[in-house]
Structure formats: structure tokens, C-alpha cells
Coordinates of C-alpha atoms and ligand atoms in Angstrom, one line a residue:
X166 CA 32.4 15.8 59.1
X167 CA 33.3 18.8 57.0
X168 CA 35.5 16.6 54.8
X169 CA 32.6 14.1 54.2
X170 CA 30.1 16.9 53.2
X171 CA 31.5 17.5 49.6
X172 CA 31.5 13.8 48.9
X173 CA 27.9 13.5 50.1
X174 CA 27.0 16.5 47.9
X175 CA 28.6 14.9 44.8
X176 CA 26.8 11.6 45.5
X177 CA 23.5 13.5 45.8
X178 CA 24.1 15.5 42.5
X179 CA 25.1 12.3 40.7
X180 CA 22.0 10.4 42.0
X181 CA 19.6 13.3 41.2
X182 CA 21.1 13.6 37.6
X183 CA 20.5 9.9 37.0
X184 CA 16.9 10.1 38.3
X185 CA 16.2 13.2 36.1
X186 CA 17.6 11.3 33.0
X187 CA 15.4 8.3 33.8
X188 CA 12.4 10.6 34.2
X189 CA 13.1 12.3 30.9
X190 CA 13.4 8.9 29.1
X191 CA 10.2 7.7 30.7
X192 CA 8.4 11.0 29.8
X193 CA 9.6 10.7 26.1
X194 CA 8.4 7.1 26.0
X195 CA 5.0 8.2 27.5
X196 CA 4.7 11.1 25.2
X197 CA 5.3 9.0 22.0
X198 CA 2.0 7.3 21.6
X199 CA 2.0 3.7 20.5
X200 CA 1.2 3.6 16.8
X201 CA 2.4 1.8 13.7
X202 CA 4.1 4.9 12.3
X203 CA 6.0 5.4 15.6
X204 CA 6.9 1.7 16.0
X205 CA 8.5 1.5 12.5
X206 CA 9.7 5.1 12.3
X207 CA 13.3 4.0 11.9
X208 CA 12.5 1.3 9.3
X209 CA 9.9 2.3 6.6
X210 CA 6.7 4.3 6.1
X211 CA 3.6 2.6 7.2
X212 CA 0.3 3.6 5.6
X213 CA -3.2 2.8 4.5
X214 CA -5.4 3.2 1.4
X215 CA -8.1 5.7 2.1
X216 CA -11.4 6.5 0.4
X217 CA -13.9 9.3 0.1
X218 CA -15.4 8.9 3.6
X219 CA -11.9 9.7 5.1
X220 CA -11.2 12.5 2.6
X221 CA -14.5 14.2 3.2
X222 CA -14.2 13.5 6.9
X223 CA -17.5 11.7 7.3
X224 CA -15.9 8.6 8.8
X225 CA -14.3 10.5 11.7
X226 CA -13.3 7.3 13.6
X227 CA -11.6 6.0 10.5
X228 CA -9.9 9.3 9.9
X229 CA -8.7 9.4 13.5
X230 CA -7.1 6.0 13.0
X231 CA -5.4 7.1 9.7
X232 CA -3.8 10.2 11.3
X233 CA -2.9 8.4 14.5
X234 CA -1.4 5.2 13.0
X235 CA 0.0 6.1 9.6
X236 CA 2.5 8.4 8.0
X237 CA 1.6 7.7 4.4
X238 CA -1.7 7.5 2.5
X239 CA -2.8 6.1 -0.9
X240 CA -6.1 6.9 -2.5
X241 CA -8.0 3.6 -2.9
X242 CA -10.0 4.8 -5.9
X243 CA -10.5 8.5 -6.3
X244 CA -7.4 9.1 -8.5
X245 CA -8.0 6.4 -11.0
X246 CA -8.4 7.5 -14.6
X247 CA -12.2 7.2 -14.8
X248 CA -12.6 9.6 -11.9
X249 CA -9.8 12.1 -12.7
X250 CA -10.1 12.2 -16.4
X251 CA -13.7 11.1 -17.3
X252 CA -13.8 12.8 -20.7
X253 CA -11.1 13.7 -23.2
X254 CA -11.0 17.4 -22.2
X255 CA -12.3 17.1 -18.7
X256 CA -10.4 16.6 -15.5
X257 CA -12.1 16.4 -12.1
X258 CA -9.7 17.3 -9.4
X259 CA -11.9 18.3 -6.4
X260 CA -11.6 15.1 -4.5
X261 CA -7.9 14.5 -5.4
X262 CA -7.1 18.1 -4.2
X263 CA -8.9 17.3 -0.9
X264 CA -6.9 14.0 -0.6
X265 CA -3.6 15.8 -1.1
X266 CA -4.5 18.6 1.3
X267 CA -5.4 15.9 4.0
X268 CA -1.9 14.5 3.5
X269 CA -0.2 17.9 3.6
X270 CA -2.1 18.9 6.8
X271 CA -0.9 15.8 8.5
X272 CA 2.7 15.9 7.1
X273 CA 2.3 12.6 5.4
X274 CA 4.2 10.8 2.6
X275 CA 1.5 11.1 -0.1
X276 CA 1.1 8.5 -2.8
X277 CA -0.7 9.0 -6.1
X278 CA -2.5 5.9 -7.4
X279 CA -2.5 5.3 -10.3
X280 CA -1.6 7.1 -13.5
X281 CA -1.9 4.5 -16.1
X282 CA -4.0 1.3 -15.6
X283 CA -6.1 -0.6 -18.1
X284 CA -8.7 -1.2 -15.4
X285 CA -11.0 1.7 -14.2
X286 CA -9.9 3.6 -17.3
X287 CA -12.5 6.0 -18.7
X288 CA -14.9 4.6 -21.4
X289 CA -13.8 7.2 -23.9
X290 CA -10.3 5.6 -24.0
X291 CA -11.8 2.5 -25.7
X292 CA -12.4 4.5 -28.8
X293 CA -8.7 5.4 -29.3
X294 CA -7.2 3.0 -31.9
X295 CA -4.3 5.1 -33.2
X296 CA -1.0 4.7 -31.4
X297 CA 0.2 8.3 -32.0
X298 CA -3.1 9.6 -30.6
X299 CA -2.9 7.3 -27.7
X300 CA 0.7 8.4 -26.9
X301 CA -0.4 12.0 -27.0
X302 CA -3.3 11.3 -24.6
X303 CA -1.1 9.4 -22.1
X304 CA 1.5 12.2 -22.2
X305 CA -1.2 14.8 -21.6
X306 CA -2.9 12.8 -18.8
X307 CA 0.4 12.2 -17.0
X308 CA 1.7 15.7 -17.4
X309 CA -1.5 17.4 -16.3
X310 CA -1.9 15.3 -13.1
X311 CA 1.7 15.0 -12.0
X312 CA 2.5 18.7 -12.6
X313 CA -0.6 19.7 -10.6
X314 CA 0.7 17.9 -7.6
X315 CA 4.4 18.6 -8.1
X316 CA 6.2 18.8 -4.8
X317 CA 3.1 17.5 -3.0
X318 CA 2.6 13.9 -4.1
X319 CA 5.8 12.2 -3.1
X320 CA 5.4 8.9 -5.0
X321 CA 3.4 7.8 -8.0
X322 CA 2.2 4.4 -9.1
X323 CA 2.9 5.3 -12.6
X324 CA 1.9 2.1 -14.3
X325 CA -0.3 -0.5 -12.7
X326 CA -0.6 -4.2 -13.6
X327 CA 0.9 -4.3 -17.0
X328 CA 2.0 -8.0 -16.8
X329 CA 0.4 -11.4 -17.0
X330 CA 1.1 -14.1 -14.5
X331 CA 3.8 -15.6 -16.7
X332 CA 5.6 -12.3 -16.9
X333 CA 4.6 -11.4 -20.5
X334 CA 2.8 -8.1 -21.3
X335 CA -0.9 -8.1 -20.6
X336 CA -2.8 -7.5 -23.9
X337 CA -4.8 -4.6 -22.4
X338 CA -6.4 -1.8 -24.3
X339 CA -3.2 0.2 -24.0
X340 CA -0.9 -2.6 -25.1
X341 CA -3.1 -3.5 -28.0
X342 CA -2.8 0.0 -29.4
X343 CA 0.8 0.8 -28.5
X344 CA 2.7 -2.3 -27.4
X345 CA 4.8 -1.9 -24.3
X346 CA 5.9 1.6 -25.4
X347 CA 3.2 3.1 -23.2
X348 CA 5.2 2.3 -20.1
X349 CA 8.2 4.2 -21.3
X350 CA 6.1 7.2 -22.3
X351 CA 4.3 7.3 -18.9
X352 CA 7.5 7.0 -16.8
X353 CA 9.3 9.6 -19.0
X354 CA 6.5 12.1 -18.8
X355 CA 6.1 11.6 -15.0
X356 CA 9.8 12.2 -14.5
X357 CA 9.7 15.4 -16.6
X358 CA 6.6 16.7 -14.7
X359 CA 8.1 16.1 -11.2
X360 CA 11.8 15.1 -11.2
X361 CA 11.7 14.7 -7.4
X362 CA 8.8 12.3 -7.2
X363 CA 9.5 8.6 -6.7
X364 CA 8.2 6.7 -9.7
X365 CA 6.9 3.2 -9.2
X366 CA 5.7 0.2 -11.2
X367 CA 3.0 -1.6 -9.2
X368 CA 1.6 -5.1 -9.6
X369 CA 0.1 -8.1 -7.8
X370 CA 1.5 -11.7 -7.4
X371 CA 5.0 -10.4 -7.8
X372 CA 6.2 -13.3 -5.6
X373 CA 5.6 -15.6 -8.6
X374 CA 9.0 -16.5 -10.1
X375 CA 7.8 -16.0 -13.8
X376 CA 6.1 -12.7 -13.0
X377 CA 9.1 -11.6 -10.9
X378 CA 11.3 -12.2 -14.0
X379 CA 8.9 -10.2 -16.1
X380 CA 9.3 -7.2 -13.8
X381 CA 13.1 -7.6 -13.8
X382 CA 13.1 -7.6 -17.6
X383 CA 10.8 -4.6 -17.6
X384 CA 12.9 -2.5 -15.2
X385 CA 16.1 -3.4 -17.0
X386 CA 14.7 -2.4 -20.3
X387 CA 13.6 1.0 -18.9
X388 CA 16.9 1.5 -17.2
X389 CA 18.8 0.6 -20.4
X390 CA 16.9 3.4 -22.1
X391 CA 17.7 5.9 -19.3
X392 CA 14.1 6.0 -18.2
X393 CA 13.7 6.9 -14.5
X394 CA 12.1 4.2 -12.4
X395 CA 12.6 4.3 -8.6
X396 CA 10.6 1.5 -7.2
X397 CA 8.6 -1.7 -7.5
X398 CA 5.3 -1.9 -5.7
X399 CA 4.5 -5.5 -4.6
X400 CA 0.8 -5.1 -3.9
X401 CA 0.6 -7.9 -1.3
X402 CA -2.9 -9.3 -1.5
X403 CA -2.1 -12.4 0.4
X404 CA -3.9 -15.2 2.2
X405 CA -3.0 -17.1 5.3
X406 CA -1.4 -20.1 3.7
X407 CA 0.4 -18.3 0.8
X408 CA 2.5 -17.2 -0.8
X409 CA 5.6 -18.5 1.0
X410 CA 7.9 -16.1 2.8
X411 CA 10.7 -17.5 0.6
X412 CA 8.9 -16.5 -2.6
X413 CA 8.3 -13.0 -1.3
X414 CA 11.9 -12.7 -0.1
X415 CA 13.2 -13.8 -3.4
X416 CA 11.3 -11.0 -5.1
X417 CA 12.5 -8.4 -2.6
X418 CA 16.0 -9.4 -3.2
X419 CA 15.7 -9.6 -7.0
X420 CA 14.1 -6.1 -7.2
X421 CA 16.6 -4.6 -4.7
X422 CA 19.4 -5.9 -6.9
X423 CA 18.1 -3.7 -9.7
X424 CA 18.9 -0.6 -7.6
X425 CA 15.3 0.3 -7.0
X426 CA 13.3 0.5 -3.8
X427 CA 10.7 -2.1 -2.9
X428 CA 7.3 -1.1 -1.5
X429 CA 4.5 -3.2 -0.2
X430 CA 1.7 -1.1 -1.6
X431 CA -1.6 -2.9 -1.0
X432 CA -1.2 -5.3 1.9
X433 CA -4.1 -7.4 3.1
X434 CA -4.6 -11.0 4.1
X435 CA -7.9 -12.7 3.3
X436 CA -9.4 -14.8 6.1
X437 CA -11.9 -16.4 3.7
X438 CA -11.6 -19.3 1.3
X439 CA -11.1 -18.3 -2.4
X440 CA -13.2 -20.1 -5.0
X441 CA -10.2 -20.9 -7.1
X442 CA -8.5 -22.7 -4.2
X443 CA -11.5 -25.1 -4.2
X444 CA -12.1 -25.8 -7.8
X445 CA -9.0 -24.4 -9.6
X446 CA -11.1 -21.9 -11.5
X447 CA -9.5 -18.9 -13.1
X448 CA -9.1 -15.8 -10.9
X449 CA -10.8 -13.6 -13.6
X450 CA -13.9 -15.7 -13.6
X451 CA -17.3 -14.4 -12.5
X452 CA -18.1 -15.9 -9.0
X453 CA -21.6 -14.5 -8.6
X454 CA -22.9 -18.1 -8.3
X455 CA -21.2 -18.3 -4.9
X456 CA -23.1 -15.3 -3.5
X457 CA -25.0 -16.3 -0.4
X458 CA -23.1 -19.6 -0.2
X459 CA -22.4 -19.9 3.6
X460 CA -19.4 -22.3 3.0
X461 CA -17.7 -19.4 1.2
X462 CA -18.6 -16.9 4.0
X463 CA -18.0 -19.0 7.1
X464 CA -17.4 -16.1 9.6
X465 CA -20.4 -13.9 8.9
X466 CA -21.3 -13.9 12.5
X467 CA -17.9 -13.3 13.9
X468 CA -14.2 -14.2 13.6
X469 CA -13.1 -17.7 14.5
X470 CA -10.3 -17.8 17.2
X471 CA -8.0 -20.1 15.3
X472 CA -8.3 -18.0 12.1
X473 CA -7.7 -14.8 14.1
X474 CA -4.6 -16.4 15.6
X475 CA -3.4 -17.6 12.2
X476 CA -3.9 -14.1 10.8
X477 CA -1.8 -12.6 13.6
X478 CA 1.0 -15.1 13.1
X479 CA 1.0 -14.4 9.3
X480 CA 1.2 -10.7 9.8
X481 CA 4.0 -11.1 12.4
X482 CA 5.9 -13.3 10.0
X483 CA 5.5 -10.8 7.1
X484 CA 6.6 -7.9 9.2
X485 CA 9.6 -9.9 10.5
X486 CA 10.6 -10.4 6.9
X487 CA 10.0 -6.7 6.1
X488 CA 12.3 -5.7 9.0
X489 CA 14.9 -8.1 7.8
X490 CA 14.9 -6.3 4.5
X491 CA 14.3 -2.8 5.8
X492 CA 17.2 -1.4 3.8
X493 CA 15.4 -2.4 0.6
X494 CA 11.9 -1.6 1.7
X495 CA 10.7 2.0 1.9
X496 CA 7.0 1.7 2.6
X497 CA 4.3 -0.8 3.7
X498 CA 0.7 0.3 3.0
X499 CA -2.4 -1.6 4.0
X500 CA -5.2 -1.7 1.4
X501 CA -7.8 -0.1 3.6
X502 CA -8.2 1.0 7.2
X503 CA -10.7 -1.3 8.9
X504 CA -12.4 -4.7 8.0
X505 CA -15.7 -2.8 7.6
X506 CA -14.8 -1.2 4.3
X507 CA -12.2 -3.6 2.8
X508 CA -12.7 -4.4 -0.9
X509 CA -12.3 -8.0 0.1
X510 CA -15.9 -8.0 1.5
X511 CA -17.0 -7.8 -2.2
X512 CA -14.3 -9.6 -4.1
X513 CA -14.1 -12.2 -5.5
X514 CA -17.6 -12.8 -4.2
X515 CA -20.0 -10.0 -3.3
X516 CA -21.4 -9.5 0.2
X517 CA -19.0 -11.6 2.4
X518 CA -17.6 -10.7 5.8
X519 CA -13.9 -10.7 5.6
X520 CA -11.2 -9.8 8.2
X521 CA -8.0 -8.9 6.3
X522 CA -6.8 -5.8 8.1
X523 CA -5.4 -4.7 11.4
X524 CA -8.5 -2.9 12.7
X525 CA -11.9 -4.5 13.2
X526 CA -15.4 -3.3 12.3
X527 CA -15.5 -1.3 15.6
X528 CA -12.2 0.5 14.7
X529 CA -10.4 -1.5 17.4
X530 CA -6.9 -2.9 16.9
X531 CA -6.9 -6.7 16.4
X532 CA -4.4 -9.2 17.8
X533 CA -2.4 -8.9 14.5
X534 CA -1.8 -5.2 15.3
X535 CA -0.4 -6.0 18.8
X536 CA 1.8 -8.7 17.3
X537 CA 3.3 -6.4 14.8
X538 CA 3.9 -3.6 17.4
X539 CA 5.5 -6.2 19.8
X540 CA 8.1 -7.0 17.1
X541 CA 9.6 -3.6 17.8
X542 CA 8.9 -3.3 21.5
X543 CA 10.7 -6.6 22.2
X544 CA 13.8 -5.5 20.3
Ligands
LIG293 O1 -18.3 4.1 -8.9 C1 -19.3 3.4 -8.1 C2 -20.0 4.3 -7.3 O2 -20.7 5.3 -8.0 C3 -21.0 3.5 -6.4 O3 -21.5 4.4 -5.4 C4 -20.2 2.4 -5.7 C5 -21.2 1.5 -4.8 O4 -20.9 0.2 -5.0 O5 -19.6 1.6 -6.6 C6 -18.6 2.4 -7.2 O6 -17.6 1.7 -7.9 C7 -16.8 0.8 -7.3 C8 -15.5 1.4 -6.8 O7 -14.6 0.4 -6.3 C9 -15.6 2.5 -5.8 O8 -16.1 2.0 -4.6 C10 -16.6 -0.4 -8.3 O9 -17.8 -1.0 -8.5 C11 -15.6 -1.3 -7.7 O10 -15.3 -2.3 -8.7 C12 -14.3 -0.6 -7.3 O11 -13.5 -1.6 -6.8 C13 -12.1 -1.2 -6.6 C14 -11.2 -1.9 -7.6 O12 -9.8 -1.6 -7.3 C15 -11.5 -1.6 -9.0 O13 -10.7 -2.3 -9.9 C16 -11.8 -1.4 -5.2 O14 -12.5 -0.6 -4.3 C17 -10.3 -1.2 -5.0 O15 -9.9 -1.6 -3.7 C18 -9.5 -1.9 -6.0 O16 -8.1 -1.6 -5.8 C19 -7.2 -2.3 -6.7 C20 -6.0 -1.4 -6.9 O17 -6.4 -0.1 -7.4 C21 -5.0 -2.0 -7.8 N1 -4.6 -3.3 -7.4 C22 -5.7 -4.2 -7.0 C23 -6.6 -3.6 -6.1 C24 -7.7 -4.6 -5.7 O18 -8.5 -4.9 -6.8

């Protein structure tokens, strides 16, 4: 009996250690709430574009989602040129400061969007016709903003949408005065102002082979001149049928091969028909004639089950692709928090009811959210 006792004690100790380990594991699992940022913590940052109602904390339900689900934020509008630099000698930083403080308070990866973009530029810029003066203004603009947030804003969309769909340079206000030299100036000045920040070129439709090639040429040109560029932002304004995963993957691989990171910076998936799919009209066209046309706004009273399912599958497929290329991808940001305030309710046709994001109008996660989380839970 006495000889059996030590063996029995050893067995008890072993068993209770195992039980304790299991309990600790379970506790850790229980203590880590399910969220996008936790699910993809080992893969890439996951974030959302936020707007004034989150920054000034009036949309508390939206803000709760942002802090619970995401570890990176992007300002949807408040840091664009027309708001930050409305007159030649005037900068307005109040809202941008509040945005950055929100990110710091929540220990987030903070994105600055966007330093140089022909759209939403201030009116006074249209009067600048001299290239030397324009270069001085761009340098001053970039230096003032980037140095203010040095060490706080982690990543800058330095130049936005400089290319046409065929990969050539867009003949914007900036290009017309300076040619493509404005890109080099903007990136160089940003790197000087904050050498640690990640500097990104951001554009849409980068899955298109011609536009992809345009970006590759642009990055190679900057790199050949020794200009710092750290990433390519593939915006990711997609629809359910397109673009193909193959086209997106080809771009991820082409950009990664340049030695820069890839970010999906403005992800959303429209659930509504787009006018150009119906009549082949140009994306830039004015579509106000479609306003109120119910065929263009078919889910005004609620989401259709089959579209909802298709949206979930599309998001699942995209995130499976992102996981496959997680070594190349550093961030995935949704362009908005819930379907209630997405820009796609008003573009390309005003006043529609769209469903492009992971949270519905009642701030609840949609099936697509659960599909994405399940990708990690089942692995
Ligand atoms: O400034 C007025 C404001 O005073 C007024 O209260 C408000 C009410 O309608 O309108 C405000 O301006 C709107 C602004 O968003 C802020 O809400 C503009 O009319 C509207 O055109 C603007 O749209 C933004 C668009 O960029 C402008 O080009 C969208 O919200 C924003 O989602 C969109 O974001 C862009 C990215 O920055 C770059 N990539 C494409 C993406 C989608 O277009």
C-alpha cells in the first residue's frame, strides 16, 4: 500500500497539471474576444476608414466597433488637402489632431490619407500655373503635415490616383503644371519629414494589367532615383462578379516583386448594379438621371438573401487570397465601418441603399464577417 502511494501521488500531480494547462488555454481563448484584429493578428493589420462622427465620438456605436474590431484606422475625408490646407497660408489641424489622438489612445496603426491628390484639392491650387511655385507648395504642404505627425502617423498615402486606366499619367492639375516630377517631390519630402513612416502610392483598379504595369514603371522609376517608397495601396473597390481573383493575385505578386509591401487600403464590395455595367458608359460620367430609378436600387427595403450569400462568398474568397499572400500584405482596410454611412450609398448614383461592408445599418456583423472570422477559426 505504502509503495503504491507515491505512484498515485505522481498520477494525481500529472493529471492536475494537465487540467490546469487546459483551463489556462480555455481562459486565454475566452479572454481574447472574437474580432477581426484578433483573428488576423498574426497575418496583417485590419482596419477601417473613419469619419468625423467617430472622431468627435458622436457615433458611439460606430466608434465601439472601430475600437473592438480594428487595429488600424484611415481618415475617410478629414485629412484631404481641401480640409487641411484650405488657403495658401492656412492649415486646419483640429480634426486631424483629434483623429491621431484617437489612434494613439487605442494603440492603433495610424494611416494618413492623403497628402497629394488632384481630387478634393483646395480651390486656390487651381490658380498655380508655375512649376517652381507648385513644387514649393507641394514641399511645404508635405513637410508641414508629415512633420506635425512624425512618430505618430505610421503610414502615409503620399500620392493618390496619379494614373489613368491604361497606366499612363493622369493629366491632372498637378501633372499639367509639373509633369510626373510631383510624385518624386512628394515622396522625397515625406521621407525627409519622417524617415520612419511607411510611404505608399495608392490607387484603384490596380488589378487591371495595364494599370498594374503603370505602377510597376512608376515604382521602378522612383527606386532608380533612390526615392523611398514602401508600399502600394490597392484600394479594392470591388463588386461581386469582378475583378477576378487571378487579376488581383497577379498584381499582389507583381508589386511584391518590387520589394514593396502591398496594402488593401479601401476595401468594399458593392451589392448594387453599376450603370456602366448596363450601358457601357464611362465611370466618370454624371449618373444623376438614374436617381430614383428602382432598378438601380433594388434592395432599398432590405438585402436579398442570394446577394447576401454572394457577398459573403466573395469576401471569404478575397480573404483566403490575402492569407495566401500574407507575407506580402501588411494591411487590409475597409472603406467605412457600417453600411449606413458607406460612400457607396451616394456613388455613382445618389441616395441608394448599398450593402458593401461587414457591419449592417444596425451595427451588427453580417454573414460575411462570420465567414471571414471562420477562415481563421477553422485553421
Ligand atoms: O464637404 C461637404 C460637407 O460640408 C457637407 O456637410 C457634406 C454633406 O453631403 O458633403 C461634404 O462633402 C462630401 C465629402 O465626401 C464629405 O462627406 C463630398 O460632397 C463628397 O464628394 C465626398 O466624397 C468622398 C470622396 O472620396 C471624394 O472624392 C467620399 O466620402 C470618400 O469615401 C471618397 O474616398 C475616396 C478616397 O479618398 C480615394 N479613393 C477613392 C475613394 C472613393 O471615392
